[in-house]
Amino acid sequence: EQCIIEMVNQTSCEMFGWTEEEFIGQNIRMIMPKHVASRHDSYVARYLQTGIKKMMGTQREVTAQRKDGSTFPCVLGLSQCKNSGLICG
């Protein structure tokens, strides 16, 4: 499955309010406001189909959402790990 969290660091747990156990195995949409999360999978599918990078290799300020529903500005940078297909952010 795409966009599944496989690793998370302690700082992210503290920032978002989720434990490592709550993060692992979940879709990355869990840290996005609903209006962004609802479109996220289509963005990923388009990238995987076309290979055209819009966000990959760049940094952008986005709105992130904590477990309690509060939001905050966050600088997001994404890169794809060579030979593994994993996307790191």
mmCIF file of N, CA, C and O in Angstrom:
data_model
loop_
_atom_site.group_PDB
_atom_site.id
_atom_site.type_symbol
_atom_site.label_atom_id
_atom_site.label_comp_id
_atom_site.label_asym_id
_atom_site.label_seq_id
_atom_site.Cartn_x
_atom_site.Cartn_y
_atom_site.Cartn_z
ATOM 1 N N GLU A 1 0.851 -1.190 0.000
ATOM 2 C CA GLU A 1 0.000 0.000 0.000
ATOM 3 C C GLU A 1 0.887 1.239 0.000
ATOM 4 O O GLU A 1 1.975 1.240 0.519
ATOM 5 N N GLN A 2 0.394 2.289 -0.597
ATOM 6 C CA GLN A 2 1.155 3.522 -0.726
ATOM 7 C C GLN A 2 0.963 4.423 0.488
ATOM 8 O O GLN A 2 -0.062 4.407 1.140
ATOM 9 N N CYS A 3 1.997 5.217 0.736
ATOM 10 C CA CYS A 3 1.934 6.299 1.730
ATOM 11 C C CYS A 3 1.795 5.803 3.166
ATOM 12 O O CYS A 3 1.243 6.503 4.014
ATOM 13 N N ILE A 4 2.281 4.631 3.440
ATOM 14 C CA ILE A 4 2.202 4.062 4.783
ATOM 15 C C ILE A 4 3.463 4.432 5.553
ATOM 16 O O ILE A 4 4.578 4.282 5.060
ATOM 17 N N ILE A 5 3.285 4.898 6.766
ATOM 18 C CA ILE A 5 4.404 5.295 7.617
ATOM 19 C C ILE A 5 5.108 4.037 8.119
ATOM 20 O O ILE A 5 4.487 3.178 8.734
ATOM 21 N N GLU A 6 6.411 3.950 7.834
ATOM 22 C CA GLU A 6 7.203 2.799 8.250
ATOM 23 C C GLU A 6 8.161 3.132 9.379
ATOM 24 O O GLU A 6 8.552 2.249 10.135
ATOM 25 N N MET A 7 8.572 4.402 9.457
ATOM 26 C CA MET A 7 9.487 4.850 10.509
ATOM 27 C C MET A 7 9.080 6.259 10.923
ATOM 28 O O MET A 7 8.566 7.021 10.114
ATOM 29 N N VAL A 8 9.328 6.577 12.184
ATOM 30 C CA VAL A 8 9.047 7.921 12.685
ATOM 31 C C VAL A 8 10.035 8.217 13.804
ATOM 32 O O VAL A 8 10.435 7.304 14.538
ATOM 33 N N ASN A 9 10.449 9.478 13.917
ATOM 34 C CA ASN A 9 11.377 9.802 15.004
ATOM 35 C C ASN A 9 10.629 10.405 16.193
ATOM 36 O O ASN A 9 9.460 10.787 16.089
ATOM 37 N N GLN A 10 11.310 10.481 17.321
ATOM 38 C CA GLN A 10 10.697 10.955 18.562
ATOM 39 C C GLN A 10 10.229 12.401 18.454
ATOM 40 O O GLN A 10 9.182 12.759 18.994
ATOM 41 N N THR A 11 10.981 13.231 17.735
ATOM 42 C CA THR A 11 10.590 14.631 17.578
ATOM 43 C C THR A 11 9.243 14.734 16.873
ATOM 44 O O THR A 11 8.394 15.537 17.251
ATOM 45 N N SER A 12 9.038 13.922 15.845
ATOM 46 C CA SER A 12 7.745 13.930 15.149
ATOM 47 C C SER A 12 6.625 13.486 16.078
ATOM 48 O O SER A 12 5.526 14.056 16.049
ATOM 49 N N CYS A 13 6.887 12.488 16.898
ATOM 50 C CA CYS A 13 5.873 12.036 17.859
ATOM 51 C C CYS A 13 5.489 13.177 18.795
ATOM 52 O O CYS A 13 4.298 13.416 19.045
ATOM 53 N N GLU A 14 6.482 13.880 19.294
ATOM 54 C CA GLU A 14 6.213 14.996 20.203
ATOM 55 C C GLU A 14 5.479 16.126 19.492
ATOM 56 O O GLU A 14 4.546 16.720 20.035
ATOM 57 N N MET A 15 5.873 16.426 18.268
ATOM 58 C CA MET A 15 5.279 17.531 17.516
ATOM 59 C C MET A 15 3.810 17.260 17.165
ATOM 60 O O MET A 15 2.970 18.143 17.241
ATOM 61 N N PHE A 16 3.518 16.022 16.777
ATOM 62 C CA PHE A 16 2.174 15.694 16.301
ATOM 63 C C PHE A 16 1.266 15.112 17.381
ATOM 64 O O PHE A 16 0.052 15.057 17.205
ATOM 65 N N GLY A 17 1.850 14.648 18.490
ATOM 66 C CA GLY A 17 1.032 14.123 19.583
ATOM 67 C C GLY A 17 0.657 12.660 19.459
ATOM 68 O O GLY A 17 -0.177 12.167 20.215
ATOM 69 N N TRP A 18 1.233 11.949 18.499
ATOM 70 C CA TRP A 18 0.978 10.535 18.321
ATOM 71 C C TRP A 18 2.177 9.757 18.860
ATOM 72 O O TRP A 18 3.304 10.228 18.795
ATOM 73 N N THR A 19 1.962 8.550 19.330
ATOM 74 C CA THR A 19 3.072 7.689 19.724
ATOM 75 C C THR A 19 3.630 7.007 18.472
ATOM 76 O O THR A 19 2.968 6.961 17.428
ATOM 77 N N GLU A 20 4.811 6.434 18.616
ATOM 78 C CA GLU A 20 5.396 5.686 17.492
ATOM 79 C C GLU A 20 4.458 4.555 17.070
ATOM 80 O O GLU A 20 4.239 4.329 15.879
ATOM 81 N N GLU A 21 3.886 3.884 18.041
ATOM 82 C CA GLU A 21 2.974 2.773 17.749
ATOM 83 C C GLU A 21 1.738 3.242 16.986
ATOM 84 O O GLU A 21 1.214 2.511 16.145
ATOM 85 N N GLU A 22 1.266 4.444 17.292
ATOM 86 C CA GLU A 22 0.096 4.977 16.584
ATOM 87 C C GLU A 22 0.443 5.394 15.156
ATOM 88 O O GLU A 22 -0.399 5.294 14.261
ATOM 89 N N PHE A 23 1.666 5.862 14.943
ATOM 90 C CA PHE A 23 2.101 6.280 13.609
ATOM 91 C C PHE A 23 2.332 5.095 12.667
ATOM 92 O O PHE A 23 1.865 5.099 11.525
ATOM 93 N N ILE A 24 3.096 4.108 13.123
ATOM 94 C CA ILE A 24 3.550 3.024 12.258
ATOM 95 C C ILE A 24 2.363 2.250 11.684
ATOM 96 O O ILE A 24 1.458 1.837 12.395
ATOM 97 N N GLY A 25 2.402 2.075 10.369
ATOM 98 C CA GLY A 25 1.351 1.332 9.677
ATOM 99 C C GLY A 25 0.184 2.186 9.212
ATOM 100 O O GLY A 25 -0.703 1.693 8.520
ATOM 101 N N GLN A 26 0.193 3.470 9.568
ATOM 102 C CA GLN A 26 -0.898 4.366 9.173
ATOM 103 C C GLN A 26 -0.537 5.131 7.895
ATOM 104 O O GLN A 26 0.628 5.333 7.578
ATOM 105 N N ASN A 27 -1.543 5.594 7.197
ATOM 106 C CA ASN A 27 -1.330 6.423 6.018
ATOM 107 C C ASN A 27 -0.875 7.809 6.465
ATOM 108 O O ASN A 27 -1.355 8.328 7.477
ATOM 109 N N ILE A 28 0.030 8.406 5.717
ATOM 110 C CA ILE A 28 0.564 9.721 6.044
ATOM 111 C C ILE A 28 -0.542 10.786 6.097
ATOM 112 O O ILE A 28 -0.366 11.835 6.718
ATOM 113 N N ARG A 29 -1.700 10.497 5.530
ATOM 114 C CA ARG A 29 -2.831 11.448 5.596
ATOM 115 C C ARG A 29 -3.209 11.802 7.019
ATOM 116 O O ARG A 29 -3.838 12.823 7.260
ATOM 117 N N MET A 30 -2.800 10.973 7.983
ATOM 118 C CA MET A 30 -3.186 11.219 9.375
ATOM 119 C C MET A 30 -2.643 12.551 9.898
ATOM 120 O O MET A 30 -3.148 13.059 10.890
ATOM 121 N N ILE A 31 -1.626 13.125 9.254
ATOM 122 C CA ILE A 31 -1.073 14.396 9.724
ATOM 123 C C ILE A 31 -1.477 15.553 8.817
ATOM 124 O O ILE A 31 -0.896 16.634 8.887
ATOM 125 N N MET A 32 -2.505 15.344 7.991
ATOM 126 C CA MET A 32 -2.965 16.380 7.062
ATOM 127 C C MET A 32 -4.383 16.809 7.401
ATOM 128 O O MET A 32 -5.211 15.970 7.752
ATOM 129 N N PRO A 33 -4.674 18.102 7.235
ATOM 130 C CA PRO A 33 -6.063 18.538 7.350
ATOM 131 C C PRO A 33 -6.906 17.819 6.286
ATOM 132 O O PRO A 33 -6.396 17.450 5.226
ATOM 133 N N LYS A 34 -8.176 17.629 6.549
ATOM 134 C CA LYS A 34 -9.050 16.858 5.654
ATOM 135 C C LYS A 34 -9.042 17.361 4.222
ATOM 136 O O LYS A 34 -9.062 16.568 3.289
ATOM 137 N N HIS A 35 -9.023 18.689 4.016
ATOM 138 C CA HIS A 35 -9.083 19.210 2.649
ATOM 139 C C HIS A 35 -7.833 18.859 1.842
ATOM 140 O O HIS A 35 -7.894 18.781 0.625
ATOM 141 N N VAL A 36 -6.728 18.617 2.488
ATOM 142 C CA VAL A 36 -5.501 18.184 1.812
ATOM 143 C C VAL A 36 -5.476 16.667 1.702
ATOM 144 O O VAL A 36 -5.169 16.107 0.647
ATOM 145 N N ALA A 37 -5.809 15.992 2.774
ATOM 146 C CA ALA A 37 -5.770 14.532 2.815
ATOM 147 C C ALA A 37 -6.657 13.905 1.750
ATOM 148 O O ALA A 37 -6.302 12.888 1.150
ATOM 149 N N SER A 38 -7.793 14.530 1.471
ATOM 150 C CA SER A 38 -8.733 13.969 0.503
ATOM 151 C C SER A 38 -8.160 13.940 -0.914
ATOM 152 O O SER A 38 -8.597 13.162 -1.738
ATOM 153 N N ARG A 39 -7.154 14.761 -1.196
ATOM 154 C CA ARG A 39 -6.554 14.811 -2.538
ATOM 155 C C ARG A 39 -5.184 14.138 -2.598
ATOM 156 O O ARG A 39 -4.630 13.945 -3.675
ATOM 157 N N HIS A 40 -4.643 13.793 -1.459
ATOM 158 C CA HIS A 40 -3.265 13.318 -1.392
ATOM 159 C C HIS A 40 -3.000 12.073 -2.232
ATOM 160 O O HIS A 40 -2.016 12.012 -2.974
ATOM 161 N N ASP A 41 -3.826 11.069 -2.136
ATOM 162 C CA ASP A 41 -3.573 9.821 -2.856
ATOM 163 C C ASP A 41 -3.550 10.033 -4.363
ATOM 164 O O ASP A 41 -2.780 9.390 -5.074
ATOM 165 N N SER A 42 -4.364 10.959 -4.862
ATOM 166 C CA SER A 42 -4.350 11.222 -6.304
ATOM 167 C C SER A 42 -3.042 11.894 -6.717
ATOM 168 O O SER A 42 -2.533 11.647 -7.811
ATOM 169 N N TYR A 43 -2.475 12.733 -5.850
ATOM 170 C CA TYR A 43 -1.173 13.343 -6.152
ATOM 171 C C TYR A 43 -0.098 12.264 -6.255
ATOM 172 O O TYR A 43 0.723 12.273 -7.172
ATOM 173 N N VAL A 44 -0.108 11.332 -5.317
ATOM 174 C CA VAL A 44 0.887 10.259 -5.309
ATOM 175 C C VAL A 44 0.699 9.363 -6.528
ATOM 176 O O VAL A 44 1.669 9.005 -7.207
ATOM 177 N N ALA A 45 -0.532 9.013 -6.834
ATOM 178 C CA ALA A 45 -0.810 8.152 -7.988
ATOM 179 C C ALA A 45 -0.325 8.816 -9.274
ATOM 180 O O ALA A 45 0.272 8.149 -10.131
ATOM 181 N N ARG A 46 -0.544 10.113 -9.415
ATOM 182 C CA ARG A 46 -0.092 10.829 -10.614
ATOM 183 C C ARG A 46 1.430 10.784 -10.722
ATOM 184 O O ARG A 46 1.982 10.530 -11.784
ATOM 185 N N TYR A 47 2.116 10.994 -9.604
ATOM 186 C CA TYR A 47 3.582 10.929 -9.616
ATOM 187 C C TYR A 47 4.064 9.533 -10.007
ATOM 188 O O TYR A 47 4.956 9.372 -10.837
ATOM 189 N N LEU A 48 3.469 8.500 -9.439
ATOM 190 C CA LEU A 48 3.895 7.135 -9.730
ATOM 191 C C LEU A 48 3.609 6.744 -11.173
ATOM 192 O O LEU A 48 4.369 5.992 -11.784
ATOM 193 N N GLN A 49 2.532 7.264 -11.752
ATOM 194 C CA GLN A 49 2.179 6.955 -13.142
ATOM 195 C C GLN A 49 3.050 7.715 -14.135
ATOM 196 O O GLN A 49 3.474 7.166 -15.138
ATOM 197 N N THR A 50 3.290 8.990 -13.854
ATOM 198 C CA THR A 50 3.957 9.833 -14.835
ATOM 199 C C THR A 50 5.439 10.040 -14.565
ATOM 200 O O THR A 50 6.202 10.349 -15.481
ATOM 201 N N GLY A 51 5.839 9.934 -13.298
ATOM 202 C CA GLY A 51 7.218 10.228 -12.934
ATOM 203 C C GLY A 51 7.518 11.715 -12.893
ATOM 204 O O GLY A 51 8.647 12.128 -12.632
ATOM 205 N N ILE A 52 6.512 12.536 -13.146
ATOM 206 C CA ILE A 52 6.693 13.986 -13.126
ATOM 207 C C ILE A 52 6.695 14.465 -11.685
ATOM 208 O O ILE A 52 5.745 14.249 -10.939
ATOM 209 N N LYS A 53 7.787 15.107 -11.314
ATOM 210 C CA LYS A 53 7.966 15.561 -9.941
ATOM 211 C C LYS A 53 7.405 16.969 -9.769
ATOM 212 O O LYS A 53 7.805 17.885 -10.469
ATOM 213 N N LYS A 54 6.476 17.113 -8.846
ATOM 214 C CA LYS A 54 5.970 18.440 -8.488
ATOM 215 C C LYS A 54 6.440 18.820 -7.097
ATOM 216 O O LYS A 54 6.800 19.953 -6.847
ATOM 217 N N MET A 55 6.456 17.873 -6.194
ATOM 218 C CA MET A 55 6.868 18.119 -4.819
ATOM 219 C C MET A 55 8.203 17.442 -4.507
ATOM 220 O O MET A 55 8.973 17.925 -3.696
ATOM 221 N N MET A 56 8.461 16.343 -5.164
ATOM 222 C CA MET A 56 9.662 15.559 -4.903
ATOM 223 C C MET A 56 10.909 16.397 -5.167
ATOM 224 O O MET A 56 11.034 17.033 -6.210
ATOM 225 N N GLY A 57 11.817 16.404 -4.198
ATOM 226 C CA GLY A 57 13.060 17.146 -4.351
ATOM 227 C C GLY A 57 12.950 18.628 -4.046
ATOM 228 O O GLY A 57 13.888 19.383 -4.281
ATOM 229 N N THR A 58 11.810 19.055 -3.531
ATOM 230 C CA THR A 58 11.617 20.465 -3.190
ATOM 231 C C THR A 58 11.226 20.579 -1.719
ATOM 232 O O THR A 58 10.981 19.583 -1.051
ATOM 233 N N GLN A 59 11.163 21.800 -1.253
ATOM 234 C CA GLN A 59 10.631 22.083 0.078
ATOM 235 C C GLN A 59 9.500 23.086 -0.074
ATOM 236 O O GLN A 59 9.568 23.980 -0.906
ATOM 237 N N ARG A 60 8.493 22.907 0.757
ATOM 238 C CA ARG A 60 7.321 23.775 0.685
ATOM 239 C C ARG A 60 6.707 23.891 2.068
ATOM 240 O O ARG A 60 6.707 22.935 2.836
ATOM 241 N N GLU A 61 6.166 25.066 2.377
ATOM 242 C CA GLU A 61 5.433 25.207 3.632
ATOM 243 C C GLU A 61 4.027 24.680 3.427
ATOM 244 O O GLU A 61 3.330 25.062 2.485
ATOM 245 N N VAL A 62 3.642 23.766 4.297
ATOM 246 C CA VAL A 62 2.313 23.153 4.252
ATOM 247 C C VAL A 62 1.667 23.287 5.624
ATOM 248 O O VAL A 62 2.325 23.628 6.603
ATOM 249 N N THR A 63 0.401 23.001 5.693
ATOM 250 C CA THR A 63 -0.299 22.971 6.973
ATOM 251 C C THR A 63 -0.365 21.526 7.437
ATOM 252 O O THR A 63 -0.826 20.651 6.704
ATOM 253 N N ALA A 64 0.134 21.289 8.641
ATOM 254 C CA ALA A 64 0.104 19.949 9.226
ATOM 255 C C ALA A 64 -0.930 19.930 10.355
ATOM 256 O O ALA A 64 -1.315 20.980 10.869
ATOM 257 N N GLN A 65 -1.375 18.741 10.724
ATOM 258 C CA GLN A 65 -2.401 18.610 11.758
ATOM 259 C C GLN A 65 -1.956 17.641 12.840
ATOM 260 O O GLN A 65 -1.493 16.541 12.556
ATOM 261 N N ARG A 66 -2.111 18.076 14.081
ATOM 262 C CA ARG A 66 -1.775 17.245 15.239
ATOM 263 C C ARG A 66 -2.927 16.283 15.569
ATOM 264 O O ARG A 66 -4.041 16.435 15.079
ATOM 265 N N LYS A 67 -2.638 15.359 16.439
ATOM 266 C CA LYS A 67 -3.636 14.386 16.884
ATOM 267 C C LYS A 67 -4.879 15.068 17.450
ATOM 268 O O LYS A 67 -6.005 14.617 17.232
ATOM 269 N N ASP A 68 -4.683 16.191 18.161
ATOM 270 C CA ASP A 68 -5.820 16.889 18.760
ATOM 271 C C ASP A 68 -6.609 17.737 17.765
ATOM 272 O O ASP A 68 -7.576 18.398 18.131
ATOM 273 N N GLY A 69 -6.196 17.731 16.488
ATOM 274 C CA GLY A 69 -6.903 18.469 15.448
ATOM 275 C C GLY A 69 -6.364 19.866 15.193
ATOM 276 O O GLY A 69 -6.744 20.494 14.216
ATOM 277 N N SER A 70 -5.488 20.357 16.063
ATOM 278 C CA SER A 70 -4.917 21.686 15.835
ATOM 279 C C SER A 70 -3.941 21.618 14.662
ATOM 280 O O SER A 70 -3.367 20.573 14.365
ATOM 281 N N THR A 71 -3.789 22.729 13.964
ATOM 282 C CA THR A 71 -2.913 22.780 12.800
ATOM 283 C C THR A 71 -1.762 23.747 13.043
ATOM 284 O O THR A 71 -1.846 24.622 13.908
ATOM 285 N N PHE A 72 -0.713 23.578 12.256
ATOM 286 C CA PHE A 72 0.450 24.449 12.364
ATOM 287 C C PHE A 72 1.202 24.429 11.036
ATOM 288 O O PHE A 72 1.114 23.454 10.286
ATOM 289 N N PRO A 73 1.939 25.520 10.730
ATOM 290 C CA PRO A 73 2.729 25.537 9.500
ATOM 291 C C PRO A 73 3.947 24.633 9.657
ATOM 292 O O PRO A 73 4.555 24.558 10.728
ATOM 293 N N CYS A 74 4.282 23.943 8.600
ATOM 294 C CA CYS A 74 5.368 22.963 8.633
ATOM 295 C C CYS A 74 6.094 23.018 7.282
ATOM 296 O O CYS A 74 5.446 23.096 6.243
ATOM 297 N N VAL A 75 7.410 22.995 7.302
ATOM 298 C CA VAL A 75 8.177 22.931 6.062
ATOM 299 C C VAL A 75 8.375 21.457 5.720
ATOM 300 O O VAL A 75 8.929 20.698 6.512
ATOM 301 N N LEU A 76 7.886 21.075 4.554
ATOM 302 C CA LEU A 76 7.949 19.687 4.113
ATOM 303 C C LEU A 76 8.918 19.567 2.952
ATOM 304 O O LEU A 76 8.849 20.332 1.996
ATOM 305 N N GLY A 77 9.812 18.630 3.056
ATOM 306 C CA GLY A 77 10.709 18.292 1.960
ATOM 307 C C GLY A 77 10.613 16.800 1.706
ATOM 308 O O GLY A 77 10.607 16.007 2.645
ATOM 309 N N LEU A 78 10.500 16.413 0.454
ATOM 310 C CA LEU A 78 10.383 14.997 0.105
ATOM 311 C C LEU A 78 11.506 14.589 -0.829
ATOM 312 O O LEU A 78 11.892 15.358 -1.710
ATOM 313 N N SER A 79 11.993 13.379 -0.639
ATOM 314 C CA SER A 79 12.957 12.815 -1.580
ATOM 315 C C SER A 79 12.700 11.317 -1.679
ATOM 316 O O SER A 79 12.183 10.703 -0.749
ATOM 317 N N GLN A 80 13.040 10.757 -2.827
ATOM 318 C CA GLN A 80 12.849 9.323 -3.023
ATOM 319 C C GLN A 80 14.193 8.634 -2.858
ATOM 320 O O GLN A 80 15.195 9.039 -3.449
ATOM 321 N N CYS A 81 14.212 7.605 -2.043
ATOM 322 C CA CYS A 81 15.444 6.850 -1.795
ATOM 323 C C CYS A 81 15.755 5.983 -3.008
ATOM 324 O O CYS A 81 14.887 5.261 -3.486
ATOM 325 N N LYS A 82 16.987 6.054 -3.473
ATOM 326 C CA LYS A 82 17.381 5.270 -4.644
ATOM 327 C C LYS A 82 17.240 3.786 -4.378
ATOM 328 O O LYS A 82 17.519 3.301 -3.296
ATOM 329 N N ASN A 83 16.784 3.087 -5.391
ATOM 330 C CA ASN A 83 16.680 1.616 -5.418
ATOM 331 C C ASN A 83 15.655 1.024 -4.474
ATOM 332 O O ASN A 83 15.404 -0.154 -4.517
ATOM 333 N N SER A 84 15.053 1.820 -3.588
ATOM 334 C CA SER A 84 14.075 1.239 -2.670
ATOM 335 C C SER A 84 12.649 1.661 -3.001
ATOM 336 O O SER A 84 11.715 0.991 -2.623
ATOM 337 N N GLY A 85 12.517 2.804 -3.675
ATOM 338 C CA GLY A 85 11.189 3.326 -3.962
ATOM 339 C C GLY A 85 10.562 4.039 -2.795
ATOM 340 O O GLY A 85 9.497 4.613 -2.913
ATOM 341 N N LEU A 86 11.224 4.015 -1.630
ATOM 342 C CA LEU A 86 10.680 4.688 -0.455
ATOM 343 C C LEU A 86 10.751 6.186 -0.643
ATOM 344 O O LEU A 86 11.699 6.717 -1.209
ATOM 345 N N ILE A 87 9.746 6.870 -0.134
ATOM 346 C CA ILE A 87 9.733 8.339 -0.144
ATOM 347 C C ILE A 87 9.924 8.795 1.284
ATOM 348 O O ILE A 87 9.220 8.346 2.193
ATOM 349 N N CYS A 88 10.883 9.674 1.482
ATOM 350 C CA CYS A 88 11.219 10.171 2.823
ATOM 351 C C CYS A 88 10.867 11.642 2.902
ATOM 352 O O CYS A 88 11.099 12.406 1.978
ATOM 353 N N GLY A 89 10.330 12.042 4.043
ATOM 354 C CA GLY A 89 9.980 13.442 4.238
ATOM 355 C C GLY A 89 10.219 13.871 5.632
ATOM 356 O O GLY A 89 10.435 13.118 6.531
#
